[in-house]
CSV table of N, CA, C and O in Angstrom, one decimal:
chain,number,residue,atom,x,y,z
M,1,MET,N,-19.9,-15.3,-33.4
M,1,MET,CA,-18.7,-16.2,-33.3
M,1,MET,C,-18.8,-16.8,-31.9
M,1,MET,O,-19.1,-16.2,-30.9
M,2,GLU,N,-18.5,-18.1,-31.7
M,2,GLU,CA,-18.6,-18.8,-30.6
M,2,GLU,C,-17.1,-19.2,-30.2
M,2,GLU,O,-16.4,-19.5,-31.1
M,3,VAL,N,-16.8,-19.2,-28.9
M,3,VAL,CA,-15.5,-19.6,-28.5
M,3,VAL,C,-15.6,-20.8,-27.6
M,3,VAL,O,-16.3,-20.8,-26.6
M,4,ILE,N,-14.8,-21.9,-27.8
M,4,ILE,CA,-14.8,-23.1,-27.0
M,4,ILE,C,-13.4,-23.3,-26.6
M,4,ILE,O,-12.4,-23.3,-27.4
M,5,LEU,N,-13.1,-23.3,-25.3
M,5,LEU,CA,-11.8,-23.6,-24.7
M,5,LEU,C,-11.7,-24.9,-24.0
M,5,LEU,O,-12.6,-25.2,-23.2
M,6,LEU,N,-10.7,-25.7,-24.4
M,6,LEU,CA,-10.5,-26.9,-23.7
M,6,LEU,C,-9.1,-26.8,-22.9
M,6,LEU,O,-8.1,-26.5,-23.6
M,7,ALA,N,-9.2,-26.8,-21.6
M,7,ALA,CA,-8.0,-26.6,-20.8
M,7,ALA,C,-7.9,-27.5,-19.6
M,7,ALA,O,-9.0,-27.8,-19.0
M,8,ASN,N,-6.7,-27.8,-19.2
M,8,ASN,CA,-6.5,-28.5,-17.9
M,8,ASN,C,-5.0,-28.4,-17.7
M,8,ASN,O,-4.2,-28.6,-18.7
M,9,GLU,N,-4.6,-28.2,-16.5
M,9,GLU,CA,-3.2,-28.1,-16.3
M,9,GLU,C,-2.5,-29.4,-16.2
M,9,GLU,O,-1.2,-29.5,-16.4
M,10,LYS,N,-3.2,-30.5,-16.0
M,10,LYS,CA,-2.6,-31.9,-16.0
M,10,LYS,C,-2.5,-32.4,-17.5
M,10,LYS,O,-3.3,-32.2,-18.3
M,11,GLY,N,-1.4,-33.0,-17.7
M,11,GLY,CA,-1.2,-33.6,-19.0
M,11,GLY,C,-1.9,-35.0,-19.0
M,11,GLY,O,-2.3,-35.6,-18.0
M,12,GLY,N,-2.1,-35.5,-20.3
M,12,GLY,CA,-2.7,-36.8,-20.4
M,12,GLY,C,-4.2,-36.9,-20.2
M,12,GLY,O,-4.7,-38.0,-19.9
M,13,THR,N,-4.9,-35.8,-20.3
M,13,THR,CA,-6.4,-35.8,-20.1
M,13,THR,C,-7.2,-35.8,-21.4
M,13,THR,O,-8.4,-35.4,-21.4
M,14,ALA,N,-6.6,-36.1,-22.6
M,14,ALA,CA,-7.2,-36.1,-23.9
M,14,ALA,C,-7.7,-34.7,-24.3
M,14,ALA,O,-8.7,-34.7,-25.1
M,15,LYS,N,-7.0,-33.6,-23.9
M,15,LYS,CA,-7.5,-32.3,-24.4
M,15,LYS,C,-7.3,-32.2,-25.9
M,15,LYS,O,-8.2,-31.8,-26.6
M,16,SER,N,-6.1,-32.6,-26.4
M,16,SER,CA,-5.8,-32.6,-27.9
M,16,SER,C,-6.7,-33.4,-28.7
M,16,SER,O,-7.2,-33.0,-29.7
M,17,ALA,N,-6.9,-34.7,-28.3
M,17,ALA,CA,-7.8,-35.6,-29.0
M,17,ALA,C,-9.2,-35.1,-29.0
M,17,ALA,O,-9.9,-35.1,-30.0
M,18,THR,N,-9.7,-34.5,-27.9
M,18,THR,CA,-11.1,-34.0,-27.9
M,18,THR,C,-11.2,-32.8,-28.8
M,18,THR,O,-12.2,-32.7,-29.5
M,19,CYS,N,-10.2,-31.9,-28.7
M,19,CYS,CA,-10.2,-30.7,-29.5
M,19,CYS,C,-10.2,-31.0,-31.0
M,19,CYS,O,-11.0,-30.5,-31.8
M,20,LEU,N,-9.4,-31.9,-31.4
M,20,LEU,CA,-9.3,-32.3,-32.8
M,20,LEU,C,-10.6,-33.0,-33.3
M,20,LEU,O,-11.1,-32.7,-34.4
M,21,SER,N,-11.2,-33.9,-32.5
M,21,SER,CA,-12.4,-34.5,-32.8
M,21,SER,C,-13.6,-33.5,-32.9
M,21,SER,O,-14.4,-33.6,-33.8
M,22,LEU,N,-13.6,-32.6,-32.0
M,22,LEU,CA,-14.7,-31.5,-32.0
M,22,LEU,C,-14.5,-30.6,-33.2
M,22,LEU,O,-15.5,-30.4,-33.9
M,23,ALA,N,-13.3,-30.2,-33.5
M,23,ALA,CA,-13.0,-29.4,-34.7
M,23,ALA,C,-13.4,-30.2,-36.0
M,23,ALA,O,-14.0,-29.6,-36.9
M,24,ASN,N,-13.1,-31.5,-36.1
M,24,ASN,CA,-13.5,-32.2,-37.2
M,24,ASN,C,-15.0,-32.3,-37.4
M,24,ASN,O,-15.6,-32.2,-38.5
M,25,CYS,N,-15.7,-32.6,-36.3
M,25,CYS,CA,-17.2,-32.6,-36.3
M,25,CYS,C,-17.9,-31.3,-36.7
M,25,CYS,O,-18.7,-31.3,-37.5
M,26,LEU,N,-17.3,-30.2,-36.1
M,26,LEU,CA,-17.9,-28.9,-36.5
M,26,LEU,C,-17.6,-28.6,-37.9
M,26,LEU,O,-18.5,-28.0,-38.6
M,27,THR,N,-16.5,-28.9,-38.4
M,27,THR,CA,-16.2,-28.7,-39.9
M,27,THR,C,-17.1,-29.5,-40.8
M,27,THR,O,-17.6,-29.0,-41.8
M,28,ALA,N,-17.3,-30.7,-40.3
M,28,ALA,CA,-18.3,-31.5,-41.1
M,28,ALA,C,-19.7,-31.0,-41.2
M,28,ALA,O,-20.4,-31.2,-42.1
M,29,LEU,N,-20.0,-30.3,-40.2
M,29,LEU,CA,-21.4,-29.6,-40.0
M,29,LEU,C,-21.4,-28.3,-40.8
M,29,LEU,O,-22.4,-27.7,-40.8
M,30,GLY,N,-20.3,-27.9,-41.4
M,30,GLY,CA,-20.3,-26.7,-42.2
M,30,GLY,C,-19.7,-25.4,-41.5
M,30,GLY,O,-19.7,-24.3,-42.0
M,31,TYR,N,-19.3,-25.6,-40.3
M,31,TYR,CA,-18.7,-24.5,-39.5
M,31,TYR,C,-17.3,-24.2,-39.9
M,31,TYR,O,-16.5,-25.1,-40.3
M,32,HIS,N,-16.9,-22.9,-39.8
M,32,HIS,CA,-15.4,-22.6,-40.0
M,32,HIS,C,-14.8,-22.6,-38.6
M,32,HIS,O,-15.3,-22.0,-37.6
M,33,VAL,N,-13.7,-23.4,-38.6
M,33,VAL,CA,-13.1,-23.6,-37.2
M,33,VAL,C,-11.7,-23.2,-37.2
M,33,VAL,O,-10.9,-23.4,-38.2
M,34,LEU,N,-11.3,-22.5,-36.2
M,34,LEU,CA,-9.9,-22.1,-35.9
M,34,LEU,C,-9.4,-22.8,-34.7
M,34,LEU,O,-10.0,-22.7,-33.6
M,35,VAL,N,-8.3,-23.6,-34.8
M,35,VAL,CA,-7.8,-24.3,-33.7
M,35,VAL,C,-6.5,-23.6,-33.3
M,35,VAL,O,-5.6,-23.5,-34.2
M,36,ALA,N,-6.2,-23.2,-32.1
M,36,ALA,CA,-5.1,-22.6,-31.7
M,36,ALA,C,-4.4,-23.5,-30.6
M,36,ALA,O,-4.9,-23.7,-29.5
M,37,ASP,N,-3.3,-24.2,-31.0
M,37,ASP,CA,-2.5,-25.1,-30.1
M,37,ASP,C,-1.5,-24.3,-29.3
M,37,ASP,O,-0.5,-23.9,-29.8
M,38,THR,N,-1.8,-24.1,-28.0
M,38,THR,CA,-0.9,-23.3,-27.1
M,38,THR,C,0.1,-24.2,-26.4
M,38,THR,O,0.9,-23.7,-25.6
M,39,ASP,N,0.0,-25.5,-26.6
M,39,ASP,CA,1.0,-26.4,-25.9
M,39,ASP,C,2.3,-26.3,-26.5
M,39,ASP,O,2.4,-26.6,-27.8
M,40,PRO,N,3.4,-26.2,-25.8
M,40,PRO,CA,4.7,-26.1,-26.4
M,40,PRO,C,5.1,-27.4,-27.2
M,40,PRO,O,5.9,-27.3,-28.1
M,41,SER,N,4.5,-28.5,-26.8
M,41,SER,CA,4.8,-29.8,-27.5
M,41,SER,C,4.2,-29.8,-28.9
M,41,SER,O,4.7,-30.6,-29.7
M,42,GLY,N,3.1,-29.1,-29.2
M,42,GLY,CA,2.6,-29.0,-30.4
M,42,GLY,C,1.9,-30.3,-31.0
M,42,GLY,O,1.7,-30.5,-32.1
M,43,ASN,N,1.5,-31.1,-30.0
M,43,ASN,CA,0.9,-32.4,-30.3
M,43,ASN,C,-0.4,-32.2,-31.2
M,43,ASN,O,-0.6,-33.0,-32.1
M,44,LEU,N,-1.2,-31.3,-30.8
M,44,LEU,CA,-2.4,-31.1,-31.5
M,44,LEU,C,-2.1,-30.7,-33.0
M,44,LEU,O,-2.7,-31.1,-34.0
M,45,SER,N,-1.2,-29.8,-33.2
M,45,SER,CA,-0.7,-29.3,-34.5
M,45,SER,C,-0.3,-30.5,-35.3
M,45,SER,O,-0.6,-30.6,-36.5
M,46,ALA,N,0.5,-31.3,-34.7
M,46,ALA,CA,1.1,-32.5,-35.4
M,46,ALA,C,0.0,-33.4,-35.8
M,46,ALA,O,0.1,-34.0,-36.9
M,47,ALA,N,-1.0,-33.6,-35.0
M,47,ALA,CA,-2.0,-34.5,-35.3
M,47,ALA,C,-2.9,-34.0,-36.5
M,47,ALA,O,-3.5,-34.7,-37.3
M,48,ALA,N,-3.2,-32.7,-36.5
M,48,ALA,CA,-4.0,-32.0,-37.4
M,48,ALA,C,-3.3,-31.8,-38.8
M,48,ALA,O,-4.0,-31.7,-39.8
M,49,LEU,N,-2.0,-31.7,-38.8
M,49,LEU,CA,-1.3,-31.4,-40.0
M,49,LEU,C,-0.5,-32.6,-40.5
M,49,LEU,O,-0.3,-33.5,-39.7
M,50,GLU,N,-0.1,-32.5,-41.7
M,50,GLU,CA,0.8,-33.6,-42.2
M,50,GLU,C,2.2,-33.4,-41.8
M,50,GLU,O,2.8,-32.5,-42.3
M,51,GLY,N,2.6,-34.2,-40.8
M,51,GLY,CA,3.9,-34.0,-40.2
M,51,GLY,C,4.0,-32.9,-39.2
M,51,GLY,O,3.0,-32.2,-38.9
M,52,PHE,N,5.1,-32.7,-38.5
M,52,PHE,CA,5.1,-31.8,-37.3
M,52,PHE,C,5.3,-30.4,-38.0
M,52,PHE,O,6.2,-30.2,-38.8
M,53,PRO,N,4.6,-29.4,-37.5
M,53,PRO,CA,4.8,-28.0,-38.0
M,53,PRO,C,6.1,-27.5,-37.6
M,53,PRO,O,6.6,-27.7,-36.6
M,54,GLU,N,6.6,-26.5,-38.5
M,54,GLU,CA,7.9,-25.9,-38.1
M,54,GLU,C,7.7,-25.0,-36.9
M,54,GLU,O,8.6,-24.9,-36.1
M,55,TYR,N,6.6,-24.2,-36.8
M,55,TYR,CA,6.3,-23.4,-35.7
M,55,TYR,C,4.9,-23.6,-35.1
M,55,TYR,O,4.0,-24.0,-35.8
M,56,VAL,N,4.7,-23.4,-33.8
M,56,VAL,CA,3.5,-23.5,-33.2
M,56,VAL,C,3.2,-22.2,-32.4
M,56,VAL,O,4.1,-21.3,-32.4
M,57,LEU,N,2.1,-22.0,-31.8
M,57,LEU,CA,1.7,-20.7,-31.2
M,57,LEU,C,2.7,-20.4,-30.0
M,57,LEU,O,3.0,-19.2,-29.9
M,58,TYR,N,3.2,-21.4,-29.4
M,58,TYR,CA,4.2,-21.1,-28.4
M,58,TYR,C,5.4,-20.4,-28.9
M,58,TYR,O,6.0,-19.6,-28.2
M,59,ASP,N,5.8,-20.7,-30.1
M,59,ASP,CA,6.9,-20.0,-30.7
M,59,ASP,C,6.7,-18.5,-30.9
M,59,ASP,O,7.6,-17.7,-30.8
M,60,ILE,N,5.4,-18.2,-31.2
M,60,ILE,CA,5.0,-16.7,-31.3
M,60,ILE,C,5.3,-16.1,-30.0
M,60,ILE,O,5.8,-15.0,-29.9
M,61,PHE,N,4.7,-16.7,-28.9
M,61,PHE,CA,4.8,-16.2,-27.6
M,61,PHE,C,6.2,-16.0,-27.1
M,61,PHE,O,6.5,-15.0,-26.4
M,62,THR,N,7.1,-16.8,-27.5
M,62,THR,CA,8.5,-16.7,-27.1
M,62,THR,C,9.3,-15.9,-28.0
M,62,THR,O,10.6,-15.8,-27.8
M,63,GLY,N,8.8,-15.5,-29.1
M,63,GLY,CA,9.5,-14.6,-30.1
M,63,GLY,C,10.4,-15.5,-31.1
M,63,GLY,O,11.2,-14.9,-31.7
M,64,ALA,N,10.2,-16.7,-31.1
M,64,ALA,CA,10.9,-17.6,-32.0
M,64,ALA,C,10.5,-17.4,-33.5
M,64,ALA,O,11.3,-17.9,-34.4
M,65,CYS,N,9.3,-16.9,-33.7
M,65,CYS,CA,8.9,-16.7,-35.1
M,65,CYS,C,7.8,-15.6,-35.1
M,65,CYS,O,7.4,-15.1,-34.1
M,66,GLU,N,7.5,-15.1,-36.3
M,66,GLU,CA,6.4,-14.2,-36.5
M,66,GLU,C,5.1,-14.9,-36.6
M,66,GLU,O,5.0,-16.1,-37.0
M,67,VAL,N,4.0,-14.2,-36.4
M,67,VAL,CA,2.7,-14.7,-36.5
M,67,VAL,C,2.4,-15.5,-37.8
M,67,VAL,O,1.9,-16.6,-37.8
M,68,HIS,N,2.7,-14.8,-38.9
M,68,HIS,CA,2.3,-15.4,-40.2
M,68,HIS,C,3.2,-16.7,-40.4
M,68,HIS,O,2.7,-17.5,-41.3
M,69,GLU,N,4.2,-16.9,-39.8
M,69,GLU,CA,5.0,-18.1,-39.9
M,69,GLU,C,4.4,-19.4,-39.2
M,69,GLU,O,4.7,-20.5,-39.6
M,70,ALA,N,3.5,-19.1,-38.3
M,70,ALA,CA,2.8,-20.2,-37.5
M,70,ALA,C,1.4,-20.4,-37.9
M,70,ALA,O,0.7,-21.2,-37.2
M,71,ILE,N,1.0,-19.9,-39.1
M,71,ILE,CA,-0.4,-20.1,-39.5
M,71,ILE,C,-0.4,-21.2,-40.6
M,71,ILE,O,0.4,-21.1,-41.6
M,72,TYR,N,-1.2,-22.2,-40.5
M,72,TYR,CA,-1.3,-23.3,-41.5
M,72,TYR,C,-2.7,-23.5,-41.9
M,72,TYR,O,-3.6,-23.8,-41.0
M,73,GLU,N,-3.0,-23.4,-43.1
M,73,GLU,CA,-4.3,-23.7,-43.6
M,73,GLU,C,-4.5,-25.1,-43.9
M,73,GLU,O,-3.6,-25.8,-44.5
M,74,THR,N,-5.6,-25.7,-43.6
M,74,THR,CA,-5.9,-27.1,-43.9
M,74,THR,C,-7.2,-27.2,-44.6
M,74,THR,O,-8.0,-26.4,-44.7
């Protein structure tokens, strides 16, 4: 298993767009990809899913939901 982390404390640096593009490319090459959106805004999750998700990873961290409630298969 390989782990790729895209991070930067500054907003607006195309982290979400880069992550989604990389995940799509790796999936097209036959890899199984897990994307974990830790941004409270959930923009990556919203871009990857149809519509805004009910819960994001941030909600698990804050106790707003259980882990199984924030998992979405695509």
